[in-house]
Short mmCIF file of N, CA and C in Angstrom, two decimals:
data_model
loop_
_atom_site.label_atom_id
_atom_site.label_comp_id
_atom_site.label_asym_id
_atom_site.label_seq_id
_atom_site.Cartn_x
_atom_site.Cartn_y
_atom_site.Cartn_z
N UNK A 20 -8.40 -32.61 21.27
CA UNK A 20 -9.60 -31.80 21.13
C UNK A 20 -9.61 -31.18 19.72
N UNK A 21 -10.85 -31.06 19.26
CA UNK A 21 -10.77 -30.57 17.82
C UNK A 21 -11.19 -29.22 17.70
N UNK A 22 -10.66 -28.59 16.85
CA UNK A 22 -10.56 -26.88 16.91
C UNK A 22 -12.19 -26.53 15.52
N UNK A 23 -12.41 -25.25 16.47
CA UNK A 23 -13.91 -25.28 15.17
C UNK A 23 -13.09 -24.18 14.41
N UNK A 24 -13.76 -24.09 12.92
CA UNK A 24 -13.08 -23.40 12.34
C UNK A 24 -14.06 -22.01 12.91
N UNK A 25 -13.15 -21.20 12.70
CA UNK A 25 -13.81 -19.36 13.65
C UNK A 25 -14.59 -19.02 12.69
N UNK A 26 -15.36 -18.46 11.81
CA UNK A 26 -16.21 -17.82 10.82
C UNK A 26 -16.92 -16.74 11.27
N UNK A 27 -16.86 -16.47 12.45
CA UNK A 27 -17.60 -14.86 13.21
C UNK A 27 -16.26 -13.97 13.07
N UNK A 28 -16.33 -13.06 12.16
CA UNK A 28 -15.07 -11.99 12.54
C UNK A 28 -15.63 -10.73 12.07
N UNK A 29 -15.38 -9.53 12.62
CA UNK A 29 -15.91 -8.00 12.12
C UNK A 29 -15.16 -8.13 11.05
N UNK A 30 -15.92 -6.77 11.02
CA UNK A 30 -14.76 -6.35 8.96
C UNK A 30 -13.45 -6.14 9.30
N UNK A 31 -13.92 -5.36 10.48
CA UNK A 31 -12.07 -4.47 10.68
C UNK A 31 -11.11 -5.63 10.91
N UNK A 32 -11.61 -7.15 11.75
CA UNK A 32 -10.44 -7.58 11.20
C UNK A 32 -9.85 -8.22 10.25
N UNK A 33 -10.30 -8.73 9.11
CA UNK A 33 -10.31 -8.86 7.63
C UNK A 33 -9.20 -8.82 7.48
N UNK A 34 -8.55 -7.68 7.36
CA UNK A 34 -7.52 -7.33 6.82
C UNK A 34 -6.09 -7.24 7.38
N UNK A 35 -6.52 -7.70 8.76
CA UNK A 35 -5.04 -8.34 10.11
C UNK A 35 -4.98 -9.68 9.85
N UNK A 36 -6.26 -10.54 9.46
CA UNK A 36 -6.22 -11.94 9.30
C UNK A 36 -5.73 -11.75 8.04
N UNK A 37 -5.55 -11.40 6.83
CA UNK A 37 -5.01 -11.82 5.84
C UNK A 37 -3.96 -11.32 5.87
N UNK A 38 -3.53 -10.02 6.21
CA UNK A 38 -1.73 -9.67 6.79
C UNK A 38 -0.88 -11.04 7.49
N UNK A 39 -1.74 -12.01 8.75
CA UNK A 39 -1.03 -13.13 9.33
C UNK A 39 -1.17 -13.64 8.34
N UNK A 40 -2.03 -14.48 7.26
CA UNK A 40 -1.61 -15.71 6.96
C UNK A 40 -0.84 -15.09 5.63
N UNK A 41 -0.60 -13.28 5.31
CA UNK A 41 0.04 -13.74 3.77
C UNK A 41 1.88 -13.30 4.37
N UNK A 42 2.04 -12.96 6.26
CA UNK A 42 2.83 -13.17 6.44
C UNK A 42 3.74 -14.10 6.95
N UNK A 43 3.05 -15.35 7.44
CA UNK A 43 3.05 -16.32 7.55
C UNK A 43 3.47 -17.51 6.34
N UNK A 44 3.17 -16.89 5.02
CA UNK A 44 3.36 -17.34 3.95
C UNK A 44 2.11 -18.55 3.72
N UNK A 45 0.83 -18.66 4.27
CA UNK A 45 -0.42 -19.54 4.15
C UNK A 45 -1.29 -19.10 3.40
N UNK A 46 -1.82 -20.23 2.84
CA UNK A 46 -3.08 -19.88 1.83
C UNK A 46 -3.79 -19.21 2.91
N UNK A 47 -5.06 -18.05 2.37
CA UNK A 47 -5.71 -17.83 3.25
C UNK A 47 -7.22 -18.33 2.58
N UNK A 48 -7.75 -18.62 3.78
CA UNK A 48 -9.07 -19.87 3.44
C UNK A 48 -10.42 -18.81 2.49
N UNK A 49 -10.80 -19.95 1.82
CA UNK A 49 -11.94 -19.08 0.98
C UNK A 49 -13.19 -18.14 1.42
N UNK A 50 -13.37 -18.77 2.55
CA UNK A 50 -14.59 -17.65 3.33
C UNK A 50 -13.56 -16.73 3.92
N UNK A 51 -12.39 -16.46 4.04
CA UNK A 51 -12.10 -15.06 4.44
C UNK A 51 -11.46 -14.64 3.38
N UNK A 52 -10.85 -15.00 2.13
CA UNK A 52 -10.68 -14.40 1.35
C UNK A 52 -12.06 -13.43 0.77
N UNK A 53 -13.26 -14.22 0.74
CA UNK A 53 -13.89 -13.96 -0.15
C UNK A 53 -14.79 -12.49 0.59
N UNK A 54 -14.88 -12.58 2.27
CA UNK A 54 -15.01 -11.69 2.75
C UNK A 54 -13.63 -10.32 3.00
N UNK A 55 -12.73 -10.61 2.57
CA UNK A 55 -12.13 -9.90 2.14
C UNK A 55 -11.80 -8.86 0.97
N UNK A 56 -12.14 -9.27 -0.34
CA UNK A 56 -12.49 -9.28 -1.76
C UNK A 56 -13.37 -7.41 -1.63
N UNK A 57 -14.75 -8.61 -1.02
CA UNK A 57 -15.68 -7.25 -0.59
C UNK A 57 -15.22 -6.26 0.09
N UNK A 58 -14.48 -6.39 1.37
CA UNK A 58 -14.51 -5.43 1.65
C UNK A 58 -13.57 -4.39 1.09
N UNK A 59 -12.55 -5.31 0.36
CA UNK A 59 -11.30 -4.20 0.04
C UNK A 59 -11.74 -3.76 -1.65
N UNK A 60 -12.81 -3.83 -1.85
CA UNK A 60 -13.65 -2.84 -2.57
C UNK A 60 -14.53 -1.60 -2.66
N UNK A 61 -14.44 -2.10 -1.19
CA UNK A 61 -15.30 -0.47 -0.81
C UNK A 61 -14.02 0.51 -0.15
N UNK A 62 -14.35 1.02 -1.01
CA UNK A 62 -13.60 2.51 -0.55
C UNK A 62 -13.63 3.42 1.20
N UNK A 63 -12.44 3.60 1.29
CA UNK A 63 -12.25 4.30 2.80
C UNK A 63 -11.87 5.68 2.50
N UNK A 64 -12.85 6.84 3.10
CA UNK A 64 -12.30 8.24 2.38
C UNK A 64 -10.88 8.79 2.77
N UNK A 65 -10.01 9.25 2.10
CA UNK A 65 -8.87 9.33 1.97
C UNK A 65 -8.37 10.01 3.25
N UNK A 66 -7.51 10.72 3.99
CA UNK A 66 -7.25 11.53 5.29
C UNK A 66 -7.38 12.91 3.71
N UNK A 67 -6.77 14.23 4.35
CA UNK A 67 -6.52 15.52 3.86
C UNK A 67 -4.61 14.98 2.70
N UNK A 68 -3.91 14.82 4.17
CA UNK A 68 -2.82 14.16 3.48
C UNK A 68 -2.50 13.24 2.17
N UNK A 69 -3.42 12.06 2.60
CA UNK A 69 -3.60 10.91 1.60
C UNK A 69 -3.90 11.90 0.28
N UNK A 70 -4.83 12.83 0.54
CA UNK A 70 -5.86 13.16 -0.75
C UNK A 70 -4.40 14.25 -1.51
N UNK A 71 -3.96 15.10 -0.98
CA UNK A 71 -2.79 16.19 -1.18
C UNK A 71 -1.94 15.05 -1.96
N UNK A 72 -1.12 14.40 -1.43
CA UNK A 72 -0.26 13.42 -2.32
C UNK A 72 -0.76 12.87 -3.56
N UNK A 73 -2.08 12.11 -3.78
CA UNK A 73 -2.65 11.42 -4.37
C UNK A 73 -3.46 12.74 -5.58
N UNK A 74 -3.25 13.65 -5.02
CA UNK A 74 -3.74 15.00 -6.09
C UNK A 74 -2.43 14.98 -7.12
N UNK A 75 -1.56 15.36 -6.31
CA UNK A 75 -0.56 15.77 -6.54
C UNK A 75 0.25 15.13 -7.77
N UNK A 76 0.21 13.92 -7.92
CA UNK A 76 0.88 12.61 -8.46
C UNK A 76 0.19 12.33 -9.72
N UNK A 77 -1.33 12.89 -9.57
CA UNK A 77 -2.06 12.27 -10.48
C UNK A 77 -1.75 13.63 -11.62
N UNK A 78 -2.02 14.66 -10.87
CA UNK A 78 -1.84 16.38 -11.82
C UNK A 78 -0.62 16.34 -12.57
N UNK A 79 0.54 15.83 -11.61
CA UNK A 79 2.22 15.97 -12.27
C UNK A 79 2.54 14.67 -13.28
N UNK A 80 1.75 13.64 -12.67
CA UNK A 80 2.34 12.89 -13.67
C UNK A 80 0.69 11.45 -14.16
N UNK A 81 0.31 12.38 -14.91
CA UNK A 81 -1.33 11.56 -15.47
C UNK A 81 -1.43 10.38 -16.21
N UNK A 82 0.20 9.99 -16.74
CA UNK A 82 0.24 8.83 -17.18
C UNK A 82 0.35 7.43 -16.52
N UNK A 83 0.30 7.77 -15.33
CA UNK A 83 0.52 6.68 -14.23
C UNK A 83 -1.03 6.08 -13.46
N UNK A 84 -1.08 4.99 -13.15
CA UNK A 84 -2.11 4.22 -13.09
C UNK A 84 -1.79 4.50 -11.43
N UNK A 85 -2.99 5.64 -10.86
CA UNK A 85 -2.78 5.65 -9.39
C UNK A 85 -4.22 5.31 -8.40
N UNK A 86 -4.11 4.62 -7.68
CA UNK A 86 -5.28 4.28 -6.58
C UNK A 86 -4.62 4.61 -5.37
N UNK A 87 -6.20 5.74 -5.01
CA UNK A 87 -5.87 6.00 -3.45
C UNK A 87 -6.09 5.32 -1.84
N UNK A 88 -5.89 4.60 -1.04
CA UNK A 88 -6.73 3.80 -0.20
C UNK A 88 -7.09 2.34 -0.54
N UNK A 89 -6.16 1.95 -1.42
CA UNK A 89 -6.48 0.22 -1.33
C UNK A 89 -5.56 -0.67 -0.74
N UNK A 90 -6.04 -1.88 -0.64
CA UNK A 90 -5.34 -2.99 -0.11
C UNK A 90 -4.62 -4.01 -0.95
N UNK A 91 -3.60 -4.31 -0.51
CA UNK A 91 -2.50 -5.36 -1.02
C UNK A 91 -2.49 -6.37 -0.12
N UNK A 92 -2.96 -7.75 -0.41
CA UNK A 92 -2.66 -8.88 0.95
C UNK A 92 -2.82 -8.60 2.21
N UNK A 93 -3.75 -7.42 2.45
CA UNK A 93 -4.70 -7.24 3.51
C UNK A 93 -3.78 -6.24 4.28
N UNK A 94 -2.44 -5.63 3.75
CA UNK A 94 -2.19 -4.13 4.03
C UNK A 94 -2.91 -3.44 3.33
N UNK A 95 -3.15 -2.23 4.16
CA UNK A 95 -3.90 -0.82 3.54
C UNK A 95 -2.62 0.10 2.97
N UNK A 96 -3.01 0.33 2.01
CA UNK A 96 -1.68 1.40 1.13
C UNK A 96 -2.21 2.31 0.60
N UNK A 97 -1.65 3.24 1.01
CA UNK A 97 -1.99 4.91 0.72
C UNK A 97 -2.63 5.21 -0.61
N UNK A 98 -1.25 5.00 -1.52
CA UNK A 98 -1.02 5.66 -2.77
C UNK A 98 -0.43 4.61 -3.38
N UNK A 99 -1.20 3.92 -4.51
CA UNK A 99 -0.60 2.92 -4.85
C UNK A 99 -0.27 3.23 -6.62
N UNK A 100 0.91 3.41 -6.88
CA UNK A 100 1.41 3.49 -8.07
C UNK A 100 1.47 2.29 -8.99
N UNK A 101 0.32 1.47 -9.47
CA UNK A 101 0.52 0.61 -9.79
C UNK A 101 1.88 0.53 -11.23
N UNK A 102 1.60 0.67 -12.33
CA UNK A 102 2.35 0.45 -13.08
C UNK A 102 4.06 0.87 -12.61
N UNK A 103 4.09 1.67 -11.70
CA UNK A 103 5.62 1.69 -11.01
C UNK A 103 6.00 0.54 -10.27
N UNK A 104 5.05 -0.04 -9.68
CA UNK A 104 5.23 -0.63 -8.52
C UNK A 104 5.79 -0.03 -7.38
N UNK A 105 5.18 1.05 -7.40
CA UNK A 105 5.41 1.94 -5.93
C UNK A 105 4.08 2.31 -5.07
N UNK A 106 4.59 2.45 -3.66
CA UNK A 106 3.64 3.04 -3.02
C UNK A 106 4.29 3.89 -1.96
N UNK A 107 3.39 4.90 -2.13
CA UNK A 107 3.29 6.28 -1.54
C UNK A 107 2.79 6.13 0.31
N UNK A 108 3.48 6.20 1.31
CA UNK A 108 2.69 6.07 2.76
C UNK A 108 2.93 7.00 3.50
N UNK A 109 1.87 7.84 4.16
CA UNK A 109 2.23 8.98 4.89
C UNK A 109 1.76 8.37 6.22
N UNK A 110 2.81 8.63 6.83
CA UNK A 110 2.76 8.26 8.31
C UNK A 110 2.68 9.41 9.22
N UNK A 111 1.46 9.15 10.08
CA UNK A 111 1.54 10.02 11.11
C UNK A 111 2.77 9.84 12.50
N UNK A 112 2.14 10.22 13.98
CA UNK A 112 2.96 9.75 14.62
C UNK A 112 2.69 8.45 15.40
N UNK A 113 1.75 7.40 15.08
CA UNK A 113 1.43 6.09 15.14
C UNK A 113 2.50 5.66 14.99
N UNK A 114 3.32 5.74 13.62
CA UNK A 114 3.65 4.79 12.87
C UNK A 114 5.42 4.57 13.52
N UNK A 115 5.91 3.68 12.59
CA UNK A 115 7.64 3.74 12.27
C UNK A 115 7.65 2.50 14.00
N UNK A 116 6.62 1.80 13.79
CA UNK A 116 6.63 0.22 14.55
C UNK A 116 6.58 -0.93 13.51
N UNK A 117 6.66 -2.22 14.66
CA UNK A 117 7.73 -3.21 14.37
C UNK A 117 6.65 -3.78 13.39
N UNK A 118 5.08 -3.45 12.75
CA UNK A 118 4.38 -3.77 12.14
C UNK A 118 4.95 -3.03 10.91
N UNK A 119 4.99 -2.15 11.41
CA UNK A 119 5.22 -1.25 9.71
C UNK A 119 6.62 -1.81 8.94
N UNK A 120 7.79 -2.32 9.95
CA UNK A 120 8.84 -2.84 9.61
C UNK A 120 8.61 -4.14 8.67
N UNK A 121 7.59 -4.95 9.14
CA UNK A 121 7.19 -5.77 8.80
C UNK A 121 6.58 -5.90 7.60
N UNK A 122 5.75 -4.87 7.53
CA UNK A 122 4.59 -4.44 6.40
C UNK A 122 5.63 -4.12 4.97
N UNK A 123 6.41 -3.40 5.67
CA UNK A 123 7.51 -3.02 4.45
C UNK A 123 8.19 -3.38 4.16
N UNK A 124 8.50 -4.84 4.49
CA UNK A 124 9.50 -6.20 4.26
C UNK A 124 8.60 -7.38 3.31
N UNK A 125 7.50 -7.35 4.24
CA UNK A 125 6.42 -7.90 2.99
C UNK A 125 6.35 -7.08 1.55
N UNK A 126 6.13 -6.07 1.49
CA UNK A 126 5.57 -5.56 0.18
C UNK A 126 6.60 -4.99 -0.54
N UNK A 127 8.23 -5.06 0.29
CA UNK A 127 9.43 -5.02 -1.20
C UNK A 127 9.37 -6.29 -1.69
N UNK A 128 9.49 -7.40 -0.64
CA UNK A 128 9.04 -9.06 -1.23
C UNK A 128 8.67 -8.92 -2.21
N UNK A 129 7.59 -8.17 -2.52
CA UNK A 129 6.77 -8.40 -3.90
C UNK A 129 6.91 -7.91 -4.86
N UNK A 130 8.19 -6.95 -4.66
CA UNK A 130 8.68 -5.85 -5.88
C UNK A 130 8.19 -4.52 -5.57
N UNK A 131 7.79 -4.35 -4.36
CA UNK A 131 6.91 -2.75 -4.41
C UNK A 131 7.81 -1.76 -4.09
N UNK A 132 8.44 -0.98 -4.23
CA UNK A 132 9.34 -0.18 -3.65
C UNK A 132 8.35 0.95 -2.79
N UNK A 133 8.91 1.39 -2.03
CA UNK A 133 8.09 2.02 -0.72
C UNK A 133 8.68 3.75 -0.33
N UNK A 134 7.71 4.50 -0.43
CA UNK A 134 7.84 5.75 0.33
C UNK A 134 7.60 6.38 0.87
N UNK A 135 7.93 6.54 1.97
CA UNK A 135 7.20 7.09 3.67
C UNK A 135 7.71 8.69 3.55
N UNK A 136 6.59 9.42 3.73
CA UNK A 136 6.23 10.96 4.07
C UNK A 136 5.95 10.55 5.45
N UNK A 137 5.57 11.86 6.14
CA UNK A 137 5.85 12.11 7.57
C UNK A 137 4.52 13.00 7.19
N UNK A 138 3.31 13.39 7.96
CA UNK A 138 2.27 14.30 7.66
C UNK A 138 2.63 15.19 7.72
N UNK A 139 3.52 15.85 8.48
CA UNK A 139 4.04 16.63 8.44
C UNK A 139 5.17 17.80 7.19
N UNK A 140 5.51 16.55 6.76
CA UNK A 140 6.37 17.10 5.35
C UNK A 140 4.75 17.24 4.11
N UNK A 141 3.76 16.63 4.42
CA UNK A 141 2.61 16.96 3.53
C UNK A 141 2.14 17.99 4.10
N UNK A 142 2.03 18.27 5.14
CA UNK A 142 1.11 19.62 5.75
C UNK A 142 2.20 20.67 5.86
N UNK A 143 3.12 20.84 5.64
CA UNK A 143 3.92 22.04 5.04
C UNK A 143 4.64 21.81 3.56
N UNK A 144 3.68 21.38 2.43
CA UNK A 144 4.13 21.28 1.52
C UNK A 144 5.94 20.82 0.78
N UNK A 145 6.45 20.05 1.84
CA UNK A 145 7.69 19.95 1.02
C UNK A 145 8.00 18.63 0.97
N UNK A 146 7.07 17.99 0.26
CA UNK A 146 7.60 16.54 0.08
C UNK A 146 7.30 16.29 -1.31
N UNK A 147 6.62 17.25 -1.83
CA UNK A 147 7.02 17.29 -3.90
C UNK A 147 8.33 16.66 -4.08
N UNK A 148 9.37 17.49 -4.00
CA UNK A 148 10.73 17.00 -4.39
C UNK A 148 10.58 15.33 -4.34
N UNK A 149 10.53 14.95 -2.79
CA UNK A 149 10.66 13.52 -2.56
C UNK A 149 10.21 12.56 -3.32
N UNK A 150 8.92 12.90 -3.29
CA UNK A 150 8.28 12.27 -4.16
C UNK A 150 8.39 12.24 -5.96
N UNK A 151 8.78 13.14 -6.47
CA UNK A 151 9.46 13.57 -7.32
C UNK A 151 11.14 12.41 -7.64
N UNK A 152 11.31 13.02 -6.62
CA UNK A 152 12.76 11.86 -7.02
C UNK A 152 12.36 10.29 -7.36
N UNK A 153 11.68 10.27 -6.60
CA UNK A 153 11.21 8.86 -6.30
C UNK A 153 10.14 8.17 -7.12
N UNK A 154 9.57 8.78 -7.68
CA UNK A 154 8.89 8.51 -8.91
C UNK A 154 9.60 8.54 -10.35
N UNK A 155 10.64 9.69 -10.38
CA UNK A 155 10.96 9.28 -11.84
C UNK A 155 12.16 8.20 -11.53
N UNK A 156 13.04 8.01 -10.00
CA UNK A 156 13.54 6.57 -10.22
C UNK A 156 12.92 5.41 -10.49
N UNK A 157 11.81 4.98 -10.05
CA UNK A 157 11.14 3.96 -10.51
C UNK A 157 10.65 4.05 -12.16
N UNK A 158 10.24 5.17 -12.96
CA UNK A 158 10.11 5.30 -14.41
C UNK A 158 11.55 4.59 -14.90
N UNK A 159 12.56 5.75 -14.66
CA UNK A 159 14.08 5.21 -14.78
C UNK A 159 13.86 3.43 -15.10
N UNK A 160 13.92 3.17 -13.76
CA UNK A 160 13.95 1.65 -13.51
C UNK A 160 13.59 0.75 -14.02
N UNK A 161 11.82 1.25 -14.45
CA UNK A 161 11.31 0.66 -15.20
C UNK A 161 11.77 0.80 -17.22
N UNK A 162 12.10 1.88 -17.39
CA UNK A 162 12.42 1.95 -18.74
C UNK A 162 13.43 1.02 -18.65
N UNK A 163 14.87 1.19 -18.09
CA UNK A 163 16.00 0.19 -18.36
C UNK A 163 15.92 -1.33 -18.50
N UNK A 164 14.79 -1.78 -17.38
CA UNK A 164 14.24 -2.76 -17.40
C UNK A 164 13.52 -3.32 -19.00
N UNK A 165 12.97 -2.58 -19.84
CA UNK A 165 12.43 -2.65 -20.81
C UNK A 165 12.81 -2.63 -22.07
N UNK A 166 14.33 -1.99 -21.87
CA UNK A 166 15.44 -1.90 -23.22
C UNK A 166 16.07 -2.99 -23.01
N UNK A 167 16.42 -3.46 -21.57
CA UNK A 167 17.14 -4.73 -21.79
C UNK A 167 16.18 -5.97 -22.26
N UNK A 168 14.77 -6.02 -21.66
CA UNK A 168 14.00 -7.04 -22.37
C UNK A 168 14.14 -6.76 -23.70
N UNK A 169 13.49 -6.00 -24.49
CA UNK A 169 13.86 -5.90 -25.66
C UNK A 169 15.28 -5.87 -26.64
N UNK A 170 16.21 -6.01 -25.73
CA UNK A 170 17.57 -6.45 -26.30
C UNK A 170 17.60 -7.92 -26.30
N UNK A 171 17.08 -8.72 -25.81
CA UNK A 171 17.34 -10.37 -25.65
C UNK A 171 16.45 -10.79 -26.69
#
């Protein structure tokens, strides 16, 4: 029997179909990429949390290339530090399942280094430090990285 290809899908799932096939390791096909594209252009308004971190990061440290609420291979990521290659994720009490295990196995794959707040450590202010550490290790990281290129 021959299979039709599916082409009816909501938005919301967009971005579960491109999570399977970019965890799966499959091209993902051009009509859902391309309905993908769109949607992970439009902006989703941030939570209170998201916005507190993503204030925070941008005030302390303005030289860093930060987006709040976008998508990577059809994960949604908080706080995305691009030029670090970090991202920022505040998890409520949903989270710390075998997706997120997953999610965060995919996206060190790619070089992203990853940091999970708790809403809680954002809604009583003490996850500066953390984040703090964790941002100037990746600067760190990245400078050393850059003296040794330039040594060869």
């Amino acid at each position: 029997a021959e299979i039709e290809r599916c082409t009816e899908f909501e938005d919301i799932d967009i971005p579960q179909i491109i999570m399977a096939y970019s965890l799966l390791g499959h091209e993902v096909p051009p009509h859902i990429s391309a309905r993908y594209d769109s949607l992970a252009s439009q902006s989703r308004t941030p939570t209170i949390t998201e916005r507190a971190v993503y204030d925070y990061v941008i005030s302390k440290y303005p030289s860093l290339d930060v987006a709040v609420n976008g998508f990577l291979d059809g994960f949604e990521i908080d706080v995305y530090i691009k030029n670090l290659e970090a991202n920022i994720e505040i998890d409520g009490p949903y989270h710390f399942t075998s997706v997120d295990k997953r999610r965060d196995e995919y996206l060190s794959s790619l070089g992203l280094a990853i940091l999970r707040l708790k809403t809680n450590e954002v809604a009583d202010n003490i996850y500066q430090k953390k984040i703090d550490g964790f941002l100037e290790e990746r600067m760190a990281a990245k400078q050393a990285i850059s003296i040794v290129a330039e040594a060869q």
